[in-house]
Amino acid sequence: MSEEKIWPDKTDSDLWKEVRAAMVEKYGDRFDDAHMRKVFDLTCEHFEDYVPRSRFFKKALMNCVWERPIISKEQQVY
């Protein structure tokens, strides 16, 4: 049996809640809601057709790190 495919729709609030929960589970409070929502929207825009659920989530989680804001040297904590 093949994996469930989803339509990556930015207006799908249930999908957004699931992706947000996955990001919070993986990264904790490292990213704020505005950043996670931006990443979700970018991930939806990336796909033009139905996509396997695991592929969508993997891409969204990866984008969360790759699209994070750059911090200045003054903001860095060692």
Short mmCIF file of N, CA and C in Angstrom, two decimals:
data_model
loop_
_atom_site.label_atom_id
_atom_site.label_comp_id
_atom_site.label_asym_id
_atom_site.label_seq_id
_atom_site.Cartn_x
_atom_site.Cartn_y
_atom_site.Cartn_z
N MET A 1 0.84 -1.18 0.00
CA MET A 1 0.00 0.00 0.00
C MET A 1 0.88 1.25 0.00
N SER A 2 0.54 2.22 -0.82
CA SER A 2 1.36 3.42 -0.92
C SER A 2 1.03 4.41 0.20
N GLU A 3 1.96 5.30 0.43
CA GLU A 3 1.80 6.31 1.47
C GLU A 3 0.74 7.35 1.07
N GLU A 4 0.08 7.89 2.07
CA GLU A 4 -0.93 8.93 1.83
C GLU A 4 -0.28 10.15 1.19
N LYS A 5 -0.97 10.69 0.18
CA LYS A 5 -0.49 11.91 -0.46
C LYS A 5 -1.38 13.07 -0.02
N ILE A 6 -0.76 14.22 0.12
CA ILE A 6 -1.49 15.40 0.56
C ILE A 6 -1.35 16.51 -0.47
N TRP A 7 -2.33 17.40 -0.47
CA TRP A 7 -2.26 18.59 -1.32
C TRP A 7 -1.68 19.71 -0.46
N PRO A 8 -0.54 20.28 -0.84
CA PRO A 8 0.10 21.32 -0.03
C PRO A 8 -0.59 22.67 -0.17
N ASP A 9 -1.58 22.90 0.65
CA ASP A 9 -2.39 24.11 0.57
C ASP A 9 -2.10 25.01 1.77
N LYS A 10 -1.68 26.24 1.51
CA LYS A 10 -1.35 27.18 2.59
C LYS A 10 -2.55 27.51 3.47
N THR A 11 -3.76 27.31 2.96
CA THR A 11 -4.95 27.63 3.74
C THR A 11 -5.48 26.45 4.54
N ASP A 12 -4.81 25.30 4.46
CA ASP A 12 -5.24 24.10 5.18
C ASP A 12 -4.78 24.20 6.64
N SER A 13 -5.69 24.61 7.51
CA SER A 13 -5.32 24.83 8.91
C SER A 13 -4.95 23.54 9.64
N ASP A 14 -5.56 22.42 9.27
CA ASP A 14 -5.21 21.14 9.90
C ASP A 14 -3.79 20.73 9.55
N LEU A 15 -3.42 20.88 8.29
CA LEU A 15 -2.05 20.56 7.86
C LEU A 15 -1.06 21.47 8.55
N TRP A 16 -1.38 22.76 8.63
CA TRP A 16 -0.50 23.72 9.31
C TRP A 16 -0.28 23.31 10.76
N LYS A 17 -1.34 22.91 11.47
CA LYS A 17 -1.22 22.51 12.88
C LYS A 17 -0.34 21.27 13.02
N GLU A 18 -0.48 20.32 12.10
CA GLU A 18 0.35 19.10 12.15
C GLU A 18 1.82 19.42 11.90
N VAL A 19 2.08 20.26 10.91
CA VAL A 19 3.47 20.62 10.59
C VAL A 19 4.07 21.43 11.73
N ARG A 20 3.31 22.36 12.28
CA ARG A 20 3.79 23.16 13.40
C ARG A 20 4.13 22.27 14.60
N ALA A 21 3.27 21.30 14.88
CA ALA A 21 3.52 20.37 15.99
C ALA A 21 4.80 19.57 15.74
N ALA A 22 5.03 19.16 14.51
CA ALA A 22 6.26 18.42 14.17
C ALA A 22 7.49 19.30 14.36
N MET A 23 7.39 20.58 13.99
CA MET A 23 8.51 21.51 14.16
C MET A 23 8.80 21.74 15.64
N VAL A 24 7.76 21.93 16.43
CA VAL A 24 7.93 22.15 17.87
C VAL A 24 8.52 20.91 18.52
N GLU A 25 8.05 19.73 18.11
CA GLU A 25 8.59 18.48 18.66
C GLU A 25 10.07 18.33 18.35
N LYS A 26 10.46 18.67 17.13
CA LYS A 26 11.86 18.50 16.72
C LYS A 26 12.77 19.60 17.25
N TYR A 27 12.31 20.85 17.21
CA TYR A 27 13.18 21.99 17.51
C TYR A 27 12.83 22.73 18.80
N GLY A 28 11.79 22.33 19.49
CA GLY A 28 11.40 23.01 20.73
C GLY A 28 11.01 24.45 20.46
N ASP A 29 11.50 25.37 21.29
CA ASP A 29 11.15 26.78 21.13
C ASP A 29 12.22 27.56 20.36
N ARG A 30 13.00 26.86 19.57
CA ARG A 30 14.09 27.50 18.81
C ARG A 30 13.56 28.51 17.79
N PHE A 31 12.38 28.27 17.22
CA PHE A 31 11.81 29.15 16.20
C PHE A 31 10.45 29.67 16.66
N ASP A 32 10.16 30.93 16.30
CA ASP A 32 8.86 31.50 16.67
C ASP A 32 7.80 31.11 15.64
N ASP A 33 6.54 31.38 15.99
CA ASP A 33 5.41 31.00 15.12
C ASP A 33 5.48 31.68 13.76
N ALA A 34 5.91 32.93 13.72
CA ALA A 34 5.98 33.65 12.44
C ALA A 34 6.96 32.97 11.49
N HIS A 35 8.10 32.54 12.02
CA HIS A 35 9.09 31.85 11.18
C HIS A 35 8.54 30.50 10.71
N MET A 36 7.93 29.75 11.63
CA MET A 36 7.40 28.44 11.24
C MET A 36 6.30 28.58 10.20
N ARG A 37 5.47 29.60 10.32
CA ARG A 37 4.40 29.81 9.34
C ARG A 37 4.99 30.18 7.98
N LYS A 38 6.01 31.03 7.98
CA LYS A 38 6.67 31.42 6.73
C LYS A 38 7.24 30.18 6.03
N VAL A 39 7.87 29.32 6.80
CA VAL A 39 8.46 28.10 6.25
C VAL A 39 7.36 27.18 5.71
N PHE A 40 6.26 27.06 6.42
CA PHE A 40 5.14 26.24 5.95
C PHE A 40 4.64 26.76 4.61
N ASP A 41 4.45 28.07 4.50
CA ASP A 41 3.99 28.66 3.24
C ASP A 41 4.98 28.42 2.11
N LEU A 42 6.27 28.59 2.38
CA LEU A 42 7.30 28.34 1.36
C LEU A 42 7.30 26.88 0.91
N THR A 43 7.11 25.98 1.85
CA THR A 43 7.08 24.56 1.52
C THR A 43 5.87 24.24 0.66
N CYS A 44 4.74 24.82 0.98
CA CYS A 44 3.53 24.62 0.15
C CYS A 44 3.76 25.12 -1.26
N GLU A 45 4.40 26.28 -1.40
CA GLU A 45 4.67 26.86 -2.71
C GLU A 45 5.64 26.00 -3.52
N HIS A 46 6.51 25.28 -2.84
CA HIS A 46 7.50 24.45 -3.52
C HIS A 46 6.86 23.32 -4.32
N PHE A 47 5.81 22.74 -3.78
CA PHE A 47 5.16 21.60 -4.43
C PHE A 47 3.97 22.06 -5.26
N GLU A 48 3.86 21.54 -6.48
CA GLU A 48 2.78 21.94 -7.39
C GLU A 48 1.71 20.87 -7.55
N ASP A 49 1.86 19.75 -6.88
CA ASP A 49 0.91 18.65 -7.02
C ASP A 49 0.87 17.88 -5.70
N TYR A 50 0.04 16.86 -5.65
CA TYR A 50 -0.01 16.01 -4.47
C TYR A 50 1.39 15.46 -4.18
N VAL A 51 1.70 15.34 -2.91
CA VAL A 51 3.03 14.90 -2.49
C VAL A 51 2.88 13.93 -1.32
N PRO A 52 3.75 12.92 -1.23
CA PRO A 52 3.69 12.03 -0.06
C PRO A 52 3.86 12.84 1.24
N ARG A 53 3.06 12.49 2.22
CA ARG A 53 3.06 13.20 3.50
C ARG A 53 4.46 13.28 4.11
N SER A 54 5.20 12.18 4.13
CA SER A 54 6.52 12.18 4.75
C SER A 54 7.48 13.11 4.01
N ARG A 55 7.37 13.18 2.70
CA ARG A 55 8.24 14.07 1.91
C ARG A 55 7.95 15.53 2.23
N PHE A 56 6.67 15.87 2.35
CA PHE A 56 6.28 17.24 2.68
C PHE A 56 6.81 17.63 4.06
N PHE A 57 6.62 16.76 5.05
CA PHE A 57 7.06 17.07 6.40
C PHE A 57 8.58 17.17 6.46
N LYS A 58 9.27 16.28 5.77
CA LYS A 58 10.74 16.32 5.75
C LYS A 58 11.23 17.64 5.17
N LYS A 59 10.62 18.07 4.07
CA LYS A 59 11.00 19.33 3.42
C LYS A 59 10.71 20.52 4.34
N ALA A 60 9.57 20.51 5.00
CA ALA A 60 9.21 21.61 5.91
C ALA A 60 10.19 21.70 7.08
N LEU A 61 10.55 20.56 7.66
CA LEU A 61 11.49 20.56 8.78
C LEU A 61 12.87 21.03 8.33
N MET A 62 13.29 20.61 7.16
CA MET A 62 14.58 21.04 6.62
C MET A 62 14.56 22.55 6.36
N ASN A 63 13.48 23.04 5.75
CA ASN A 63 13.36 24.46 5.46
C ASN A 63 13.36 25.31 6.73
N CYS A 64 12.86 24.76 7.81
CA CYS A 64 12.81 25.50 9.07
C CYS A 64 14.21 25.92 9.49
N VAL A 65 15.18 25.05 9.29
CA VAL A 65 16.56 25.36 9.64
C VAL A 65 17.21 26.22 8.57
N TRP A 66 17.02 25.87 7.31
CA TRP A 66 17.67 26.59 6.22
C TRP A 66 17.17 28.01 6.06
N GLU A 67 15.93 28.28 6.39
CA GLU A 67 15.35 29.62 6.21
C GLU A 67 15.41 30.46 7.49
N ARG A 68 16.12 29.99 8.50
CA ARG A 68 16.15 30.74 9.76
C ARG A 68 16.86 32.08 9.56
N PRO A 69 16.48 33.07 10.35
CA PRO A 69 17.13 34.38 10.24
C PRO A 69 18.58 34.32 10.69
N ILE A 70 19.41 35.08 10.03
CA ILE A 70 20.83 35.17 10.39
C ILE A 70 20.93 36.11 11.60
N ILE A 71 21.72 35.72 12.57
CA ILE A 71 21.89 36.59 13.74
C ILE A 71 23.24 37.29 13.66
N SER A 72 23.29 38.48 14.22
CA SER A 72 24.53 39.26 14.20
C SER A 72 25.49 38.72 15.25
N LYS A 73 26.74 39.16 15.17
CA LYS A 73 27.75 38.73 16.14
C LYS A 73 27.36 39.16 17.56
N GLU A 74 26.70 40.31 17.69
CA GLU A 74 26.30 40.80 19.00
C GLU A 74 25.22 39.91 19.64
N GLN A 75 24.41 39.26 18.81
CA GLN A 75 23.33 38.42 19.31
C GLN A 75 23.79 37.00 19.64
N GLN A 76 24.95 36.62 19.15
CA GLN A 76 25.43 35.25 19.36
C GLN A 76 25.80 35.03 20.82
N VAL A 77 25.44 33.87 21.33
CA VAL A 77 25.75 33.50 22.71
C VAL A 77 26.63 32.27 22.66
N TYR A 78 27.73 32.31 23.38
CA TYR A 78 28.65 31.17 23.40
C TYR A 78 28.64 30.49 24.73
#
